[in-house]
PDB file of C-alpha atoms in Angstrom:
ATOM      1  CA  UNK A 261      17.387  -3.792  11.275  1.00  0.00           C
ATOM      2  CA  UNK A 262      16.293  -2.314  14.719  1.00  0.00           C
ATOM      3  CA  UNK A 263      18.634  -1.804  17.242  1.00  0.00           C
ATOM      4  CA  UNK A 264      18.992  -0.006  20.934  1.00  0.00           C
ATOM      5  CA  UNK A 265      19.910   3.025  18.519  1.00  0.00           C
ATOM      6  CA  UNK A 266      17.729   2.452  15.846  1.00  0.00           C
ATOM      7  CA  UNK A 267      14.211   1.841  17.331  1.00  0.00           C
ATOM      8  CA  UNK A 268      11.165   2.172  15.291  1.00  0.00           C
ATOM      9  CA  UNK A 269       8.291   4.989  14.876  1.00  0.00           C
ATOM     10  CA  UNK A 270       5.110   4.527  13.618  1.00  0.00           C
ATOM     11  CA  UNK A 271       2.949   7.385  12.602  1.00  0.00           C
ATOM     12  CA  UNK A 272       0.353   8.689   9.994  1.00  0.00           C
ATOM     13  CA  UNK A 273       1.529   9.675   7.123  1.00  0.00           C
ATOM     14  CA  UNK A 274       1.832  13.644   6.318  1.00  0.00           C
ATOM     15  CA  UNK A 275       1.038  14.913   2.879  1.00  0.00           C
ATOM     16  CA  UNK A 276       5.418  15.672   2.098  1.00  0.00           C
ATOM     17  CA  UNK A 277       5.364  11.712   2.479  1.00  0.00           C
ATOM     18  CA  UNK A 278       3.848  11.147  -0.813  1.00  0.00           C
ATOM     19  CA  UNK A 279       6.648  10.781  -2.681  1.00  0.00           C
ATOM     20  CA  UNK A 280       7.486   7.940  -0.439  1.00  0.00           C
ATOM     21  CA  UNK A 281       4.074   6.057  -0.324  1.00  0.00           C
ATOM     22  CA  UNK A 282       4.228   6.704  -4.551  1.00  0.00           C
ATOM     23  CA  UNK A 283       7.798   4.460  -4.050  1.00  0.00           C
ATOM     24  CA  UNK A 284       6.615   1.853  -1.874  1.00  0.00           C
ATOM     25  CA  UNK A 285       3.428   1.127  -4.091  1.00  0.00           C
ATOM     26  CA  UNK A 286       5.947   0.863  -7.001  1.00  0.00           C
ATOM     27  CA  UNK A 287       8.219  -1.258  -4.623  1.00  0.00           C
ATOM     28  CA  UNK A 288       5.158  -3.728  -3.771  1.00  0.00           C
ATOM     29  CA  UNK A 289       3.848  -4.096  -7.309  1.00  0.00           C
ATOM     30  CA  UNK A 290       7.283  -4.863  -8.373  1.00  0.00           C
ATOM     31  CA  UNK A 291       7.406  -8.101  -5.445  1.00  0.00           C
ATOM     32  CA  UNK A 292       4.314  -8.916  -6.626  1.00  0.00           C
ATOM     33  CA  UNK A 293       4.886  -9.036 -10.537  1.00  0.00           C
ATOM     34  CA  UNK A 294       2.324  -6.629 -11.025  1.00  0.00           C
ATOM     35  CA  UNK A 295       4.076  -3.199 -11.686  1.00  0.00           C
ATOM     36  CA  UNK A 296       2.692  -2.295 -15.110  1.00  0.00           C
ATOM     37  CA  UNK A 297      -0.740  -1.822 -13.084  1.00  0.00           C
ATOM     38  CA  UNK A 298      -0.057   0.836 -10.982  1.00  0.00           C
ATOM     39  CA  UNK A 299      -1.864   3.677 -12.451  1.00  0.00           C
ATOM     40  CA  UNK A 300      -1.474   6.058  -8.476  1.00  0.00           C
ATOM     41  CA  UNK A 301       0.492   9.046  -9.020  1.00  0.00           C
ATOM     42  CA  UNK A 302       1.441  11.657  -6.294  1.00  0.00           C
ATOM     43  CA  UNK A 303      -1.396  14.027  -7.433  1.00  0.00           C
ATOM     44  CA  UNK A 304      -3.542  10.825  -6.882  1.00  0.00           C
ATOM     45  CA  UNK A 305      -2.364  10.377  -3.443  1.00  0.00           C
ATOM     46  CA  UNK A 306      -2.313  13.896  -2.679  1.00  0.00           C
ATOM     47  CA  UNK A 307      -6.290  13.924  -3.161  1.00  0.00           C
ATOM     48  CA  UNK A 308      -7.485  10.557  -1.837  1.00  0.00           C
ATOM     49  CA  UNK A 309      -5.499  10.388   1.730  1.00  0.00           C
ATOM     50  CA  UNK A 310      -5.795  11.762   4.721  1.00  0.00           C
ATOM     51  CA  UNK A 311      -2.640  13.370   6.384  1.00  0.00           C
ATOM     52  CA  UNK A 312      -1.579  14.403   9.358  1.00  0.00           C
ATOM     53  CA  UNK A 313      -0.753  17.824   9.815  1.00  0.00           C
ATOM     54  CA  UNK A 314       2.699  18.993   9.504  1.00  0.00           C
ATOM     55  CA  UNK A 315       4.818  22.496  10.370  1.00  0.00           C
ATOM     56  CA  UNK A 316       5.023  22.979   6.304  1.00  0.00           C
ATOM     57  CA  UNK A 317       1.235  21.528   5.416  1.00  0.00           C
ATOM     58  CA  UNK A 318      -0.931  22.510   8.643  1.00  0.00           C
ATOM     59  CA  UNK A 319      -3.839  22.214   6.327  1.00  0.00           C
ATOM     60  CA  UNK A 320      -3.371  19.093   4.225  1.00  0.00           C
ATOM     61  CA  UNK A 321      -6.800  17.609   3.864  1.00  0.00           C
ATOM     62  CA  UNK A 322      -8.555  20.541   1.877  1.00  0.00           C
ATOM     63  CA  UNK A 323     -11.895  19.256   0.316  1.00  0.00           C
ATOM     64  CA  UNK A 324     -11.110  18.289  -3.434  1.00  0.00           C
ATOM     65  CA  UNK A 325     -13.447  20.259  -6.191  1.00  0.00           C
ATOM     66  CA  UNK A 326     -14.463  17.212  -7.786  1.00  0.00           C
ATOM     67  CA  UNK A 327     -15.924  15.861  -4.689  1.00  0.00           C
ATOM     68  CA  UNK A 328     -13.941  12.403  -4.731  1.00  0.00           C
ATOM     69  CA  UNK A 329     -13.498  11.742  -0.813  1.00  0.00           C
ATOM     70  CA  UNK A 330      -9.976  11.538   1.187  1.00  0.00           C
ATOM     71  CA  UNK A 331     -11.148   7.836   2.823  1.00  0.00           C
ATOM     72  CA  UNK A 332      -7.755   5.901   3.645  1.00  0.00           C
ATOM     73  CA  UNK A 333      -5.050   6.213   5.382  1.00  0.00           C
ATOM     74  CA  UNK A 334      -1.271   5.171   5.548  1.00  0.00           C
ATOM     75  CA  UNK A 335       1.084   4.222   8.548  1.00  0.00           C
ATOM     76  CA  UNK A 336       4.721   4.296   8.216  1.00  0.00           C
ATOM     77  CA  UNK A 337       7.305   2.598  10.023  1.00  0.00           C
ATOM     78  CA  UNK A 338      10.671   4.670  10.668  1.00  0.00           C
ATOM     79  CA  UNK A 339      13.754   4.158  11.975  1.00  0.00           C
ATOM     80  CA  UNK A 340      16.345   7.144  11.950  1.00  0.00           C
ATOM     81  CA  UNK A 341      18.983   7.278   9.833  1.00  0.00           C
ATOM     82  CA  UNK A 342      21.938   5.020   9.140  1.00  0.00           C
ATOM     83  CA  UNK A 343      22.962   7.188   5.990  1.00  0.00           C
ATOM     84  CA  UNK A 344      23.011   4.332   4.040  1.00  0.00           C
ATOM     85  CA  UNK A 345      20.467   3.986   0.673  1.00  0.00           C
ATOM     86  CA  UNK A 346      17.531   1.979   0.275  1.00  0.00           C
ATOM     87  CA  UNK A 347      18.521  -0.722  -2.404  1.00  0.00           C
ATOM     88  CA  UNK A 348      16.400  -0.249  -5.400  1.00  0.00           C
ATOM     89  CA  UNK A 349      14.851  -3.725  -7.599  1.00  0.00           C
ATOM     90  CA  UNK A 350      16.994  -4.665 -10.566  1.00  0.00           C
ATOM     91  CA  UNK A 351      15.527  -4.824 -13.700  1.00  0.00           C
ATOM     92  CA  UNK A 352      14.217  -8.347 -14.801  1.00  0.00           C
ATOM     93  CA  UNK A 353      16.798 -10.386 -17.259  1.00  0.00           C
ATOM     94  CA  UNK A 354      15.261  -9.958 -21.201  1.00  0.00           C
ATOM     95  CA  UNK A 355      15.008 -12.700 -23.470  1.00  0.00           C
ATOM     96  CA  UNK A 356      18.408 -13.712 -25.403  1.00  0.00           C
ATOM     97  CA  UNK A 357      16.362 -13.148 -28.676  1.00  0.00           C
ATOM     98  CA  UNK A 358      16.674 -10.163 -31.618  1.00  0.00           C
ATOM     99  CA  UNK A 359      14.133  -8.226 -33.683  1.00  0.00           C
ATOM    100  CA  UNK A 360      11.966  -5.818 -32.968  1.00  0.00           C
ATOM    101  CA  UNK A 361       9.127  -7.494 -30.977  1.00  0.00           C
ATOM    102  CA  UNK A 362      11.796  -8.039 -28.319  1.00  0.00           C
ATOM    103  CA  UNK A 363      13.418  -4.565 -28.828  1.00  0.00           C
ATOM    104  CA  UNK A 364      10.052  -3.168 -27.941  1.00  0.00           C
ATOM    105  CA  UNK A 365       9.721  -5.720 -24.614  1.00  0.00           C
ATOM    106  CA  UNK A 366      12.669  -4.643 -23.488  1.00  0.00           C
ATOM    107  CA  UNK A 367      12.175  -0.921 -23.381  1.00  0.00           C
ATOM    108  CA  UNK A 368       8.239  -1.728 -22.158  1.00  0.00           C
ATOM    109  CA  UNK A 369      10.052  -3.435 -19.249  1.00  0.00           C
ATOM    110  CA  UNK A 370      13.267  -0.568 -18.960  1.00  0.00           C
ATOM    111  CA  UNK A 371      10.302   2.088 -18.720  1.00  0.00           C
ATOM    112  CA  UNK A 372       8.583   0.106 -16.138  1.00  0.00           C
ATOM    113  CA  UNK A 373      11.771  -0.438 -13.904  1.00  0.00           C
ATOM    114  CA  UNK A 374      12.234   3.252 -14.492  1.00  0.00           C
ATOM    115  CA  UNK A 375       8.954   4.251 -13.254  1.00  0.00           C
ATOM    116  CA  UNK A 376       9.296   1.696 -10.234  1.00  0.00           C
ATOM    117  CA  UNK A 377      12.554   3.563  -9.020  1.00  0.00           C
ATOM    118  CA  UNK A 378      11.551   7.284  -9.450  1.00  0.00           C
ATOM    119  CA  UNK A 379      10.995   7.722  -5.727  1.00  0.00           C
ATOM    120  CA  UNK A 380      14.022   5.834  -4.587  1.00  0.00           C
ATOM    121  CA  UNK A 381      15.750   9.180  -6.304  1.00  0.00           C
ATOM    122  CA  UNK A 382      17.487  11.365  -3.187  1.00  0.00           C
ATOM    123  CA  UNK A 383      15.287  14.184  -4.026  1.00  0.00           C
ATOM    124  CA  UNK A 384      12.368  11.975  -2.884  1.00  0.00           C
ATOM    125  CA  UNK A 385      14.257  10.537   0.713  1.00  0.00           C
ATOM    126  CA  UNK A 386      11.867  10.892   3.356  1.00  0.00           C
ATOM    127  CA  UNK A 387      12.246  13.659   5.693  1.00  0.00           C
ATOM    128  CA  UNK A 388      16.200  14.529   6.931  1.00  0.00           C
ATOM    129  CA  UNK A 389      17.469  11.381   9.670  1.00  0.00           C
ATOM    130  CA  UNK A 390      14.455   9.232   8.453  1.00  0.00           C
ATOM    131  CA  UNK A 391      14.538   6.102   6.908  1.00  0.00           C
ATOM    132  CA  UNK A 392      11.062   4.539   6.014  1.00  0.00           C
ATOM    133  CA  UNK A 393      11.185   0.875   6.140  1.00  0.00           C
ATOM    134  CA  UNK A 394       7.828  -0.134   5.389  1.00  0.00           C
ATOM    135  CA  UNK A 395       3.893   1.007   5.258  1.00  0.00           C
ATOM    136  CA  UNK A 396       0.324  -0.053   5.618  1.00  0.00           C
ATOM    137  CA  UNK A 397      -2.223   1.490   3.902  1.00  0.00           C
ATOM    138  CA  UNK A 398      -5.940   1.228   5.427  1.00  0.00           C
ATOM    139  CA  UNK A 399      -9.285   2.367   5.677  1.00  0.00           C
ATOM    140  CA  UNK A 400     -11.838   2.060   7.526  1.00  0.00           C
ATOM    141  CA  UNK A 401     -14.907  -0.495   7.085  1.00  0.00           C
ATOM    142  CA  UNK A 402     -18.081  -1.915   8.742  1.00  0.00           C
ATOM    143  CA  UNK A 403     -19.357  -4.600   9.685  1.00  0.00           C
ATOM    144  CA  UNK A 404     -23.475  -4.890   9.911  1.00  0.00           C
ATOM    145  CA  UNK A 405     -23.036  -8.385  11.682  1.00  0.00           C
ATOM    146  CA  UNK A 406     -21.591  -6.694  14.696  1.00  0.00           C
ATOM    147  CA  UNK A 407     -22.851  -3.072  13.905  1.00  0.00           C
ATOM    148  CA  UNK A 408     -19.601  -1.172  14.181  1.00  0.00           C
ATOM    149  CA  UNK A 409     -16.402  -0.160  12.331  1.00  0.00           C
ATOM    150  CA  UNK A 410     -13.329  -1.949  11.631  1.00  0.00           C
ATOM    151  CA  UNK A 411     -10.234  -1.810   9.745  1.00  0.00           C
ATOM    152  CA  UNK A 412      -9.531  -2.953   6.079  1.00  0.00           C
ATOM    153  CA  UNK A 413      -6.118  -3.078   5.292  1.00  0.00           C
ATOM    154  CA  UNK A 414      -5.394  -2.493   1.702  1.00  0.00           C
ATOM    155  CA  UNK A 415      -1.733  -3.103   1.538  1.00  0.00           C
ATOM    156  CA  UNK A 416       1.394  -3.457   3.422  1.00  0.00           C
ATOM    157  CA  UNK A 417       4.913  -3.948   3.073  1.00  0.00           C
ATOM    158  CA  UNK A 418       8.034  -4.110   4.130  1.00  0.00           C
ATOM    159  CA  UNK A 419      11.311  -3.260   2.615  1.00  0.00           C
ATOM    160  CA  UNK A 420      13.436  -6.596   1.604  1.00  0.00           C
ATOM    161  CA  UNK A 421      16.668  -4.619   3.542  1.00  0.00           C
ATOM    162  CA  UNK A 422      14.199  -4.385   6.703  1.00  0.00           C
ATOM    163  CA  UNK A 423      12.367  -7.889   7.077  1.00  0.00           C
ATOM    164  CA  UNK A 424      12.746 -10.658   9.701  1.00  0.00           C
ATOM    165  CA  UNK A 425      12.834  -7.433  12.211  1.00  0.00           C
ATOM    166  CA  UNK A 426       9.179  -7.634  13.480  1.00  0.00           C
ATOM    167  CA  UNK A 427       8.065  -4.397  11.627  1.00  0.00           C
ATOM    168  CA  UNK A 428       4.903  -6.419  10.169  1.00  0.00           C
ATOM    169  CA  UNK A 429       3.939  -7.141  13.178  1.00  0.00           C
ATOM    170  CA  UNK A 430       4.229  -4.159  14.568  1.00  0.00           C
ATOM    171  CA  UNK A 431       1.666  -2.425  11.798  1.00  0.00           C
ATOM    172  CA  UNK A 432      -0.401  -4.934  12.130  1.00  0.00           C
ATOM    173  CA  UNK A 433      -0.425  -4.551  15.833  1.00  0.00           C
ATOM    174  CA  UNK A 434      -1.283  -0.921  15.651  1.00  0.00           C
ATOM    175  CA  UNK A 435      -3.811  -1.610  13.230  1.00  0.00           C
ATOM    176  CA  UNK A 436      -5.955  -3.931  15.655  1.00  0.00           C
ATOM    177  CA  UNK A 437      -5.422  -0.997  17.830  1.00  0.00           C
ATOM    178  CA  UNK A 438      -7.021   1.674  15.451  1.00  0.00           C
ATOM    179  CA  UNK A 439      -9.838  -0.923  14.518  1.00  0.00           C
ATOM    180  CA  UNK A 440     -10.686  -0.665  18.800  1.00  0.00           C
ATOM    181  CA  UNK A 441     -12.692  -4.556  18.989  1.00  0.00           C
ATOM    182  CA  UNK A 442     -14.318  -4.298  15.337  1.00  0.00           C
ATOM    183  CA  UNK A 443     -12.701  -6.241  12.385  1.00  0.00           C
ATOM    184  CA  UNK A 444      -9.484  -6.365  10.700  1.00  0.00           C
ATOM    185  CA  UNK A 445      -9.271  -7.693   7.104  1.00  0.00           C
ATOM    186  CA  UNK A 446      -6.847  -8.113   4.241  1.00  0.00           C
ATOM    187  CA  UNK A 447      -6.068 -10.197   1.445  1.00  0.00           C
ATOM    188  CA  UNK A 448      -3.130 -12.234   0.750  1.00  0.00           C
ATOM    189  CA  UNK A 449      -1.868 -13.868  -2.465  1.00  0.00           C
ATOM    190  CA  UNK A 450      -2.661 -17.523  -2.425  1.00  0.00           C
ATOM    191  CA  UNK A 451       0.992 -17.931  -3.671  1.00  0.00           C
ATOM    192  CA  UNK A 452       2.630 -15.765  -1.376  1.00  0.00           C
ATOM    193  CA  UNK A 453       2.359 -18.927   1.242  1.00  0.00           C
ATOM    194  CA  UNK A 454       5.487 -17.398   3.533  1.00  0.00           C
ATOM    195  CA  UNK A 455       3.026 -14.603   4.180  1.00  0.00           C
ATOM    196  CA  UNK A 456       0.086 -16.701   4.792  1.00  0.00           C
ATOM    197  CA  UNK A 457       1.774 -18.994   7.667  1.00  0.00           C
ATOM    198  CA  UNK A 458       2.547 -15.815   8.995  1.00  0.00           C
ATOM    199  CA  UNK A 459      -0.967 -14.312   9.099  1.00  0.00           C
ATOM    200  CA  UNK A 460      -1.787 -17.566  11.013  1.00  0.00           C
ATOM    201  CA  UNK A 461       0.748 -16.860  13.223  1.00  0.00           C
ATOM    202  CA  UNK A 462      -0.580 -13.702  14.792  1.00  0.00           C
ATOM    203  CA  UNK A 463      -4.098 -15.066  14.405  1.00  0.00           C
ATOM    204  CA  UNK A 464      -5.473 -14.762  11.258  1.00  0.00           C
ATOM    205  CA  UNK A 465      -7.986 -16.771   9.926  1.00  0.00           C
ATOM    206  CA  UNK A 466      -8.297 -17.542   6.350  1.00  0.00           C
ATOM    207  CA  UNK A 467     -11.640 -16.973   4.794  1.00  0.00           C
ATOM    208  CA  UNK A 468     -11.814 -19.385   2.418  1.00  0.00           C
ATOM    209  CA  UNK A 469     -15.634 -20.059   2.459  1.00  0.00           C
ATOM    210  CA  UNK A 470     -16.112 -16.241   0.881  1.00  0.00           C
ATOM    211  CA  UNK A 471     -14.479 -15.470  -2.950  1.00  0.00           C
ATOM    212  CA  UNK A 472     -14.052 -11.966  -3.670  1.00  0.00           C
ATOM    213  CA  UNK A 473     -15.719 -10.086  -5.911  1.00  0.00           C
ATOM    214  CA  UNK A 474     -14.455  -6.562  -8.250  1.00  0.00           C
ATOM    215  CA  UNK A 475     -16.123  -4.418 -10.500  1.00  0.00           C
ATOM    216  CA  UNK A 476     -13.449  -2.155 -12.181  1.00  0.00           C
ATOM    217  CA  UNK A 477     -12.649  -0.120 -15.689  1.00  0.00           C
ATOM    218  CA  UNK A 478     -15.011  -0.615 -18.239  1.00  0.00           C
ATOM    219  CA  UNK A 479     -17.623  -3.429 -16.477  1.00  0.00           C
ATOM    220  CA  UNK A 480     -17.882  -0.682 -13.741  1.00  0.00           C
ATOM    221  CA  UNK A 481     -19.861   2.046 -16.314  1.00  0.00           C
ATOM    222  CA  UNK A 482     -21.363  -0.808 -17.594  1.00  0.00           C
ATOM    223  CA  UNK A 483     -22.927  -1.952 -14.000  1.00  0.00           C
ATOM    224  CA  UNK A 484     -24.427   1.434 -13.758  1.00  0.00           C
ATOM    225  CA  UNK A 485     -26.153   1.497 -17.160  1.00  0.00           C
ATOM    226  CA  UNK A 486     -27.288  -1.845 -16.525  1.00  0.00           C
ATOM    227  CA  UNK A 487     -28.507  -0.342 -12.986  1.00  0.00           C
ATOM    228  CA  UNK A 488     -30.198   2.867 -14.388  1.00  0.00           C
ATOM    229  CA  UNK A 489     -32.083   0.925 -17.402  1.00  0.00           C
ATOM    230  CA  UNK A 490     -32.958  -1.506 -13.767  1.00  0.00           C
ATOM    231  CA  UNK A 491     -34.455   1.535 -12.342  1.00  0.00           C
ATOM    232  CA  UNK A 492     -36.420   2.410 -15.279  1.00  0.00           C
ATOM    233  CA  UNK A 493     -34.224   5.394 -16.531  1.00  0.00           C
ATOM    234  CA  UNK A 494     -33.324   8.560 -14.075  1.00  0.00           C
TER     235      UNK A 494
END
């Protein structure tokens, strides 16, 4: 919770934050039911965001050798210190049942808890008299209807500890900043109708005349063979 003592910082994210951005994405899949698919690791992280510049890391956005671009990125919401730890997510109750089909659930779901707290471990705290209570991860889109760039916003969250405290707001808020009079867009669960109201709140407007669309995993090589035997072979 904010208070005179505790006021909140927002800033870009700097590439000794990973560890923390790593925990929060395991901390969001986990509210959303979802945490067995996060595939991100912190060398993922490391290579696909763009930091800002620190006294350790003055040069954290070196071109990777593979070529894959550094296109989003992340906002954090601070508040110094109270010396207290973040409360990690329990793991979810197993099935009152015996053989080894549940045996096997049960460690599948230990492993997963396990991999969804590894960054609430002290080694990866945020920097000394920090506390990050929640993030939002962007990047930056276009729109050829108005012919200039806006703001996508890919995720954001806030810590259950730090909610009803006006953080969300206060991302999103600094988002329509950064996106300077183009768009800002994200998606919301349709079951997640708390967040929803919200959104409506502020002045979002639900787009429910457009369905969205993904090509991922498998059907994505797939699209380009079907595109290269479309263009007549390369």
């Amino acid at each position: 919770m904010a208070t005179p003592t505790r006021r909140p910082t927002i800033r870009h994210a700097k590439l000794e934050d990973v560890p923390t951005i790593l925990a929060l994405i395991h901390e969001l899949a986990h509210f959303e039911k979802s945490t067995e698919k996060v595939q991100a690791t912190e060398s993922d992280l490391s290579q696909t965001l763009i930091f800002d510049p620190s006294p350790s890391n003055p040069d954290p956005n070196p071109t990777n050798p593979d070529g894959v671009p550094r296109v989003a990125r992340c906002l954090l919401l601070t508040l110094p210190s109270a010396g207290a730890a973040i409360p990690t997510p329990t793991a979810p109750a197993q099935p009152a049942t015996t053989g080894s089909a549940s045996a096997s659930s049960a460690a599948t779901d230990a492993d997963r808890v396990a991999e969804a707290n590894i960054a609430y471990d002290m080694r990866h705290r945020p920097p000394a008299g920090e506390d990050v209570a929640a993030f939002a991860l962007y990047f930056h889109s276009y729109s050829t209807w108005v012919a200039r760039p806006g703001v996508f916003l890919e995720d954001l969250f806030v810590r259950p500890a730090y909610r009803r405290a006006g953080f969300a707001t206060m991302l999103l808020g600094r988002l329509a900043d950064i996106a300077n009079g183009g768009r800002l867009e994200w998606n919301c669960l349709r079951w997640n109708e708390g967040a929803l109201r919200f959104y409506e709140r502020i002045g979002g407007v639900r787009m429910d005349d457009w369905v969205g669309i993904r090509v991922d995993g498998e059907r994505l090589g797939r699209l380009v063979e079907m595109g290269v035997a479309a263009e007549g072979g390369r």
